[in-house]
Amino acid sequence: MTTTQTGARTAGRIGDNAQRPDGTLKVTGEFAYASDLWHDDMVWGVTLRSPHPHARIRRIDVAEALAVPGVSAVLTADDVPGENAYGLEHADQPVLAADVVRYEGEPVALVAADHPETARRAAARIRVDYEVLPALTDPRRALDDDAPEVHPGGNLVRHLRVRRGDPAPTAPVVVSLDFEVGMQDQAFLGPESGLAVPAEDGGVDLYVATQWLHVDQRQVCLALGMPPGKVRLTLAGVGGAFGGREDLSVHVHACLLALRTGRPVKMSYGREESFHGHVHRHPATMTYEFGAERDGTLVYARADVLLDGGAYASSTAAVVGNAGLLGLGPYRIPSVAVDAYGVFTHNPPCGAMRGFGCVQAAFAHEALMDELAAAVGVSPVEIRQRNGMREGDRTTTGQVIDSAAPVAELLERVAAMPLPPPLETSDLRNLPGAVGNTTHGEGVRRGVGYAVTYKNVGFSEGFDDYSTARVRLQVVAGEAVATVHTAAAEVGQGLVTVQQQIARTELGVERVVVVPADTTVGSAGSTSASRQTYVTGGAVKAACEAVRTAVLQRAAVALGGPVAGLALDGDKVVGAGGEVLAGLADLLGDDAVEETVEWRHRPTHAVDPETGQGDAHVQFAFSAHRAVVDVDVELGLVKVVALDTAQDVGRALNPDAVVGQIQGGSAQGMGLALMEEVVVADGHVRNPSFTDYLLPTILDMPPMRVEVLEYADPHAPYGVRGVGEPPTISSGPAVAAAVRVACGRPLRRVPIRPEHVTGT
Amino acid sequence: MRVTTTVNGTERTADDVWPGESLLYLLRERLGLPGAKNACEQGECGSCTVYLDGEPVCACLVAAGQAIGREVTTVEGLADGQSLHPVQEAFVEAGAVQCGFCTPGLVVAAHDLLARVPEPSDPEIREALAGNLCRCTGYEKILDAVRLAARRQATR
């Protein structure tokens, strides 16, 4: 047999900056987002929502709405065929409110019509007779004996206790503070949308933007009273998520209308409805205390964290878990006492958002760390390095950190980055207020602030956190093609690219097709908790390995030799020296080799209910930020001049995409520090629009230096470590710290407003 | 009402248009051009940016009837057949696309900027794109993309 050496390895493997397979469609406008879907004969669905935070529904009269020409259906709670209940962890949320509404914006009725405006006008003609009830809108009152009950059984969603070390510790230096974090919105740009198509078998096909198809399917089935085989979900193009698509939005509503009308139904929220139509980041009220030696070494920490869960449970219990288990930051602390509470109120429901409970806590522990630094006379960097976790340390729950924990190095790296040049006042665009011409430099002070964080990767506390991948290898028109099928939601982060890179790496082929995510393959788990590259990446890797093994076994039989030493490269089977032994086309012919693998990371465990001790997490991810700000201390205007970061990602499968995640995550953290808040007054959202809810623009964002460390986690596929969330956690506290330095005020609430900076 | 307008060089007509419809709705729901996006529908996010008689506008703020007899160019009309416009190419190559919902609007805005200012400074890029929100990228790679597109255009 003649042998030839194969050429250079396939481009676009792991570690390469492979380009997105959907990039071209996205720049030409052809990529089909959920709100772009269209079907012959389709009608439009709209939602009627409660104007009250708490009210009893006495009566609903739909007659006038039904009489509007063009209207094909009007539905209320009576029309929900299955259980009128859904929820991520507890099914406590009605599909349509039956007797009581518990927050402003709760869905009450649905209308389908041939034009969205017709549907909206008809919805306005539904007469709902409400008896307005007293609303519980202050979470600090939720656990009082005389507080109105949001649900029977009381207003406590979860209380997590963490106790470790000395129960009555003392220390020579004690610092404490109270801190408040406002409600942040995910503000993904693609509004909640979906298309439900009634099927001939009496079931329904739903095309929808989401983060986890299978958990949606379970809830839709419950509400429709249908088995999973009749409710098929396919991922439609997702315009960002950030946690806000973990809970259902249009899903059941569109299916109900489609099944009633017998026609495809499209639903797509406008921005105002989107603010009411998804959960937000929990507002937090926190009290923290650190005790330390005179050199700043921590002796103990106490924290009391109260999270406003709003009207329904959503993922509040898990957010409380993170705030309680991780909420003292990446520090070595011998004695800890943490109490984290999530409560029901009649405010908008809160749930998942990037950083998930760690974001709120980080503002408090990082502000307090700066207090401690000042109290003992060391720098913010030094105090954090002195107390920072290292590999082998135990967390506040007693879990040993069994891979890299480079807190000190991350700080060293951000501190060593060049500082931006001093303020140049000749160009107004450099100044806080910019071309608003509010200052020419007088009253402008510069501040520098630091923060660090750690975040759990993947689902914790004993959750069975797995993903499923189906991989097929076949030869099409003489070329080897790998097909990867998972139910994992690509929401913009680049998972489709990484799946291709993994398949190219494991199978040696160039052409990899990632087929649309749907429920005809097993669950991939949620696109959240920075977990998909790790868990679905792990599943794709394992499925590719199974395919490769099957192909090489076939090759060994055909070649009459051992499997050992055989490998796949290009469209060939090669030997140990890279010599070509067989072509895949000859070996496989028309056969396809297909394997499906369900893959799990190492198990995690529930924590002790009394002490919160236990190995709750599978992996931790660390990041540090340094922010530089110019603050007009007379007007309270802030310009962020630099926002630099270092993060350990274990191994960067796609370095450019990793940097993109870090930069985007940093921007969201900065937004919470300075401008982003869903303002809720007496249970009413006051700013449900992009006019009044401020998001960072390209003028607000500074240049961002990013240093990526790659300390491989030996327990994770390829050594990867979750990337998406840490930057959102450490960036905001660094910005807040920098503003504190510039203006000299304590600033115990975010987002920081001009009047906080000026003290007026 | 009947609306006849020229979109990407082709005359298009839609019937039974409700007078309250926006140009964005006309393009997306009646003319099969969903490239311009519906993120805020009040002129804050720029994701629906299209050219109207050569001027970039938020299609959500233009009534469909205002487009009668005028020329509209959408993101779908920027590429030359199968070959991407340099701005589009640069967005893909620079990693400026994540979820991509802001991308069509940003591509049109950057296309307009580079037509007016072939070699923009960073502050000029920031000013020009200040009306386009992006929630995924933090804008760094969008700046990279515009710089790259400017270099590419200069050498062509």
PDB file of N, CA, C and O in Angstrom, chain A residues 243-288:
ATOM      1  N   GLY A 243     -30.454  35.599  30.368  1.00  0.00           N
ATOM      2  CA  GLY A 243     -31.277  35.104  31.478  1.00  0.00           C
ATOM      3  C   GLY A 243     -32.754  35.402  31.309  1.00  0.00           C
ATOM      4  O   GLY A 243     -33.600  34.712  31.862  1.00  0.00           O
ATOM      5  N   GLY A 244     -33.063  36.415  30.522  1.00  0.00           N
ATOM      6  CA  GLY A 244     -34.441  36.870  30.399  1.00  0.00           C
ATOM      7  C   GLY A 244     -35.351  35.959  29.590  1.00  0.00           C
ATOM      8  O   GLY A 244     -36.557  36.202  29.520  1.00  0.00           O
ATOM      9  N   ARG A 245     -34.769  34.924  28.982  1.00  0.00           N
ATOM     10  CA  ARG A 245     -35.614  33.991  28.233  1.00  0.00           C
ATOM     11  C   ARG A 245     -35.653  32.621  28.901  1.00  0.00           C
ATOM     12  O   ARG A 245     -35.996  31.631  28.269  1.00  0.00           O
ATOM     13  N   GLU A 246     -35.275  32.563  30.167  1.00  0.00           N
ATOM     14  CA  GLU A 246     -35.390  31.273  30.858  1.00  0.00           C
ATOM     15  C   GLU A 246     -36.848  30.956  31.156  1.00  0.00           C
ATOM     16  O   GLU A 246     -37.263  29.802  31.121  1.00  0.00           O
ATOM     17  N   ASP A 247     -37.617  31.982  31.499  1.00  0.00           N
ATOM     18  CA  ASP A 247     -39.037  31.772  31.798  1.00  0.00           C
ATOM     19  C   ASP A 247     -39.846  31.857  30.504  1.00  0.00           C
ATOM     20  O   ASP A 247     -39.445  32.507  29.546  1.00  0.00           O
ATOM     21  N   LEU A 248     -41.026  31.257  30.526  1.00  0.00           N
ATOM     22  CA  LEU A 248     -41.900  31.309  29.353  1.00  0.00           C
ATOM     23  C   LEU A 248     -42.374  32.744  29.091  1.00  0.00           C
ATOM     24  O   LEU A 248     -42.530  33.534  30.015  1.00  0.00           O
ATOM     25  N   SER A 249     -42.624  33.037  27.818  1.00  0.00           N
ATOM     26  CA  SER A 249     -43.249  34.332  27.476  1.00  0.00           C
ATOM     27  C   SER A 249     -44.459  34.052  26.580  1.00  0.00           C
ATOM     28  O   SER A 249     -45.542  33.763  27.075  1.00  0.00           O
ATOM     29  N   VAL A 250     -44.233  34.057  25.266  1.00  0.00           N
ATOM     30  CA  VAL A 250     -45.352  33.854  24.334  1.00  0.00           C
ATOM     31  C   VAL A 250     -45.735  32.384  24.178  1.00  0.00           C
ATOM     32  O   VAL A 250     -46.752  32.073  23.539  1.00  0.00           O
ATOM     33  N   HIS A 251     -44.939  31.491  24.758  1.00  0.00           N
ATOM     34  CA  HIS A 251     -45.007  30.065  24.383  1.00  0.00           C
ATOM     35  C   HIS A 251     -46.424  29.480  24.449  1.00  0.00           C
ATOM     36  O   HIS A 251     -46.968  29.022  23.440  1.00  0.00           O
ATOM     37  N   VAL A 252     -46.963  29.432  25.667  1.00  0.00           N
ATOM     38  CA  VAL A 252     -48.270  28.784  25.827  1.00  0.00           C
ATOM     39  C   VAL A 252     -49.344  29.618  25.136  1.00  0.00           C
ATOM     40  O   VAL A 252     -50.267  29.088  24.509  1.00  0.00           O
ATOM     41  N   HIS A 253     -49.227  30.930  25.240  1.00  0.00           N
ATOM     42  CA  HIS A 253     -50.247  31.823  24.669  1.00  0.00           C
ATOM     43  C   HIS A 253     -50.394  31.599  23.163  1.00  0.00           C
ATOM     44  O   HIS A 253     -51.506  31.479  22.641  1.00  0.00           O
ATOM     45  N   ALA A 254     -49.269  31.540  22.459  1.00  0.00           N
ATOM     46  CA  ALA A 254     -49.332  31.348  21.006  1.00  0.00           C
ATOM     47  C   ALA A 254     -49.921  29.979  20.673  1.00  0.00           C
ATOM     48  O   ALA A 254     -50.719  29.851  19.730  1.00  0.00           O
ATOM     49  N   CYS A 255     -49.547  28.961  21.465  1.00  0.00           N
ATOM     50  CA  CYS A 255     -50.080  27.609  21.207  1.00  0.00           C
ATOM     51  C   CYS A 255     -51.592  27.571  21.454  1.00  0.00           C
ATOM     52  O   CYS A 255     -52.343  26.962  20.672  1.00  0.00           O
ATOM     53  N   LEU A 256     -52.038  28.207  22.527  1.00  0.00           N
ATOM     54  CA  LEU A 256     -53.475  28.221  22.831  1.00  0.00           C
ATOM     55  C   LEU A 256     -54.267  28.850  21.677  1.00  0.00           C
ATOM     56  O   LEU A 256     -55.289  28.317  21.242  1.00  0.00           O
ATOM     57  N   LEU A 257     -53.760  29.980  21.195  1.00  0.00           N
ATOM     58  CA  LEU A 257     -54.468  30.671  20.107  1.00  0.00           C
ATOM     59  C   LEU A 257     -54.426  29.853  18.818  1.00  0.00           C
ATOM     60  O   LEU A 257     -55.404  29.792  18.078  1.00  0.00           O
ATOM     61  N   ALA A 258     -53.299  29.190  18.557  1.00  0.00           N
ATOM     62  CA  ALA A 258     -53.182  28.391  17.335  1.00  0.00           C
ATOM     63  C   ALA A 258     -54.143  27.210  17.383  1.00  0.00           C
ATOM     64  O   ALA A 258     -54.799  26.882  16.386  1.00  0.00           O
ATOM     65  N   LEU A 259     -54.222  26.574  18.553  1.00  0.00           N
ATOM     66  CA  LEU A 259     -55.105  25.406  18.668  1.00  0.00           C
ATOM     67  C   LEU A 259     -56.563  25.832  18.594  1.00  0.00           C
ATOM     68  O   LEU A 259     -57.409  25.113  18.057  1.00  0.00           O
ATOM     69  N   ARG A 260     -56.880  27.027  19.123  1.00  0.00           N
ATOM     70  CA  ARG A 260     -58.260  27.490  19.079  1.00  0.00           C
ATOM     71  C   ARG A 260     -58.677  27.911  17.666  1.00  0.00           C
ATOM     72  O   ARG A 260     -59.760  27.578  17.193  1.00  0.00           O
ATOM     73  N   THR A 261     -57.773  28.659  16.987  1.00  0.00           N
ATOM     74  CA  THR A 261     -58.151  29.199  15.674  1.00  0.00           C
ATOM     75  C   THR A 261     -57.886  28.206  14.550  1.00  0.00           C
ATOM     76  O   THR A 261     -58.420  28.378  13.444  1.00  0.00           O
ATOM     77  N   GLY A 262     -57.039  27.213  14.811  1.00  0.00           N
ATOM     78  CA  GLY A 262     -56.655  26.301  13.737  1.00  0.00           C
ATOM     79  C   GLY A 262     -55.739  26.957  12.718  1.00  0.00           C
ATOM     80  O   GLY A 262     -55.536  26.440  11.621  1.00  0.00           O
ATOM     81  N   ARG A 263     -55.178  28.098  13.089  1.00  0.00           N
ATOM     82  CA  ARG A 263     -54.283  28.808  12.159  1.00  0.00           C
ATOM     83  C   ARG A 263     -52.944  29.100  12.841  1.00  0.00           C
ATOM     84  O   ARG A 263     -52.867  29.187  14.070  1.00  0.00           O
ATOM     85  N   PRO A 264     -51.898  29.262  12.034  1.00  0.00           N
ATOM     86  CA  PRO A 264     -50.615  29.668  12.629  1.00  0.00           C
ATOM     87  C   PRO A 264     -50.772  31.017  13.333  1.00  0.00           C
ATOM     88  O   PRO A 264     -51.452  31.910  12.812  1.00  0.00           O
ATOM     89  N   VAL A 265     -50.177  31.144  14.494  1.00  0.00           N
ATOM     90  CA  VAL A 265     -50.286  32.384  15.269  1.00  0.00           C
ATOM     91  C   VAL A 265     -48.902  32.922  15.568  1.00  0.00           C
ATOM     92  O   VAL A 265     -48.046  32.210  16.102  1.00  0.00           O
ATOM     93  N   LYS A 266     -48.686  34.177  15.213  1.00  0.00           N
ATOM     94  CA  LYS A 266     -47.425  34.848  15.536  1.00  0.00           C
ATOM     95  C   LYS A 266     -47.660  35.808  16.687  1.00  0.00           C
ATOM     96  O   LYS A 266     -48.652  36.546  16.687  1.00  0.00           O
ATOM     97  N   MET A 267     -46.762  35.759  17.652  1.00  0.00           N
ATOM     98  CA  MET A 267     -46.794  36.756  18.722  1.00  0.00           C
ATOM     99  C   MET A 267     -45.414  37.405  18.793  1.00  0.00           C
ATOM    100  O   MET A 267     -44.392  36.721  18.699  1.00  0.00           O
ATOM    101  N   SER A 268     -45.383  38.712  18.956  1.00  0.00           N
ATOM    102  CA  SER A 268     -44.121  39.421  19.063  1.00  0.00           C
ATOM    103  C   SER A 268     -44.357  40.662  19.923  1.00  0.00           C
ATOM    104  O   SER A 268     -45.162  41.514  19.565  1.00  0.00           O
ATOM    105  N   TYR A 269     -43.667  40.704  21.064  1.00  0.00           N
ATOM    106  CA  TYR A 269     -43.894  41.830  21.975  1.00  0.00           C
ATOM    107  C   TYR A 269     -43.264  43.105  21.443  1.00  0.00           C
ATOM    108  O   TYR A 269     -42.218  43.073  20.794  1.00  0.00           O
ATOM    109  N   GLY A 270     -43.893  44.228  21.731  1.00  0.00           N
ATOM    110  CA  GLY A 270     -43.218  45.511  21.579  1.00  0.00           C
ATOM    111  C   GLY A 270     -42.325  45.708  22.803  1.00  0.00           C
ATOM    112  O   GLY A 270     -42.341  44.917  23.744  1.00  0.00           O
ATOM    113  N   ARG A 271     -41.523  46.773  22.798  1.00  0.00           N
ATOM    114  CA  ARG A 271     -40.560  46.933  23.894  1.00  0.00           C
ATOM    115  C   ARG A 271     -41.248  47.137  25.239  1.00  0.00           C
ATOM    116  O   ARG A 271     -40.821  46.600  26.256  1.00  0.00           O
ATOM    117  N   GLU A 272     -42.331  47.905  25.261  1.00  0.00           N
ATOM    118  CA  GLU A 272     -43.003  48.120  26.547  1.00  0.00           C
ATOM    119  C   GLU A 272     -43.506  46.792  27.103  1.00  0.00           C
ATOM    120  O   GLU A 272     -43.329  46.491  28.282  1.00  0.00           O
ATOM    121  N   GLU A 273     -44.127  45.990  26.241  1.00  0.00           N
ATOM    122  CA  GLU A 273     -44.618  44.696  26.715  1.00  0.00           C
ATOM    123  C   GLU A 273     -43.464  43.790  27.137  1.00  0.00           C
ATOM    124  O   GLU A 273     -43.578  43.023  28.095  1.00  0.00           O
ATOM    125  N   SER A 274     -42.339  43.904  26.443  1.00  0.00           N
ATOM    126  CA  SER A 274     -41.176  43.091  26.811  1.00  0.00           C
ATOM    127  C   SER A 274     -40.750  43.389  28.244  1.00  0.00           C
ATOM    128  O   SER A 274     -40.391  42.471  28.994  1.00  0.00           O
ATOM    129  N   PHE A 275     -40.789  44.656  28.638  1.00  0.00           N
ATOM    130  CA  PHE A 275     -40.425  44.990  30.026  1.00  0.00           C
ATOM    131  C   PHE A 275     -41.358  44.305  31.021  1.00  0.00           C
ATOM    132  O   PHE A 275     -40.957  43.969  32.129  1.00  0.00           O
ATOM    133  N   HIS A 276     -42.619  44.102  30.645  1.00  0.00           N
ATOM    134  CA  HIS A 276     -43.555  43.399  31.527  1.00  0.00           C
ATOM    135  C   HIS A 276     -43.526  41.889  31.299  1.00  0.00           C
ATOM    136  O   HIS A 276     -44.037  41.137  32.114  1.00  0.00           O
ATOM    137  N   GLY A 277     -42.974  41.465  30.168  1.00  0.00           N
ATOM    138  CA  GLY A 277     -43.121  40.087  29.732  1.00  0.00           C
ATOM    139  C   GLY A 277     -41.981  39.168  30.106  1.00  0.00           C
ATOM    140  O   GLY A 277     -42.009  37.990  29.757  1.00  0.00           O
ATOM    141  N   HIS A 278     -40.950  39.667  30.781  1.00  0.00           N
ATOM    142  CA  HIS A 278     -39.907  38.765  31.277  1.00  0.00           C
ATOM    143  C   HIS A 278     -39.441  39.216  32.652  1.00  0.00           C
ATOM    144  O   HIS A 278     -39.645  40.355  33.061  1.00  0.00           O
ATOM    145  N   VAL A 279     -38.825  38.281  33.359  1.00  0.00           N
ATOM    146  CA  VAL A 279     -38.330  38.564  34.709  1.00  0.00           C
ATOM    147  C   VAL A 279     -37.119  39.490  34.622  1.00  0.00           C
ATOM    148  O   VAL A 279     -36.488  39.613  33.577  1.00  0.00           O
ATOM    149  N   HIS A 280     -36.793  40.128  35.740  1.00  0.00           N
ATOM    150  CA  HIS A 280     -35.643  41.036  35.800  1.00  0.00           C
ATOM    151  C   HIS A 280     -34.626  40.539  36.818  1.00  0.00           C
ATOM    152  O   HIS A 280     -34.870  39.555  37.511  1.00  0.00           O
ATOM    153  N   ARG A 281     -33.516  41.261  36.912  1.00  0.00           N
ATOM    154  CA  ARG A 281     -32.557  40.943  37.969  1.00  0.00           C
ATOM    155  C   ARG A 281     -33.121  41.409  39.312  1.00  0.00           C
ATOM    156  O   ARG A 281     -33.624  42.537  39.417  1.00  0.00           O
ATOM    157  N   HIS A 282     -33.009  40.564  40.340  1.00  0.00           N
ATOM    158  CA  HIS A 282     -33.562  40.894  41.651  1.00  0.00           C
ATOM    159  C   HIS A 282     -32.943  42.156  42.235  1.00  0.00           C
ATOM    160  O   HIS A 282     -31.714  42.232  42.353  1.00  0.00           O
ATOM    161  N   PRO A 283     -33.750  43.114  42.659  1.00  0.00           N
ATOM    162  CA  PRO A 283     -33.213  44.184  43.489  1.00  0.00           C
ATOM    163  C   PRO A 283     -32.779  43.584  44.828  1.00  0.00           C
ATOM    164  O   PRO A 283     -33.364  42.593  45.291  1.00  0.00           O
ATOM    165  N   ALA A 284     -31.753  44.167  45.425  1.00  0.00           N
ATOM    166  CA  ALA A 284     -31.201  43.598  46.657  1.00  0.00           C
ATOM    167  C   ALA A 284     -31.016  44.668  47.716  1.00  0.00           C
ATOM    168  O   ALA A 284     -30.665  45.806  47.406  1.00  0.00           O
ATOM    169  N   THR A 285     -31.275  44.275  48.964  1.00  0.00           N
ATOM    170  CA  THR A 285     -30.981  45.102  50.131  1.00  0.00           C
ATOM    171  C   THR A 285     -30.043  44.276  50.991  1.00  0.00           C
ATOM    172  O   THR A 285     -30.391  43.156  51.375  1.00  0.00           O
ATOM    173  N   MET A 286     -28.862  44.802  51.288  1.00  0.00           N
ATOM    174  CA  MET A 286     -27.826  43.971  51.908  1.00  0.00           C
ATOM    175  C   MET A 286     -27.147  44.687  53.068  1.00  0.00           C
ATOM    176  O   MET A 286     -26.980  45.906  53.048  1.00  0.00           O
ATOM    177  N   THR A 287     -26.773  43.908  54.076  1.00  0.00           N
ATOM    178  CA  THR A 287     -25.951  44.402  55.178  1.00  0.00           C
ATOM    179  C   THR A 287     -24.746  43.480  55.299  1.00  0.00           C
ATOM    180  O   THR A 287     -24.910  42.259  55.376  1.00  0.00           O
ATOM    181  N   TYR A 288     -23.554  44.058  55.267  1.00  0.00           N
ATOM    182  CA  TYR A 288     -22.318  43.269  55.299  1.00  0.00           C
ATOM    183  C   TYR A 288     -21.416  43.748  56.446  1.00  0.00           C
ATOM    184  O   TYR A 288     -21.386  44.948  56.763  1.00  0.00           O
TER     185      TYR A 288
END
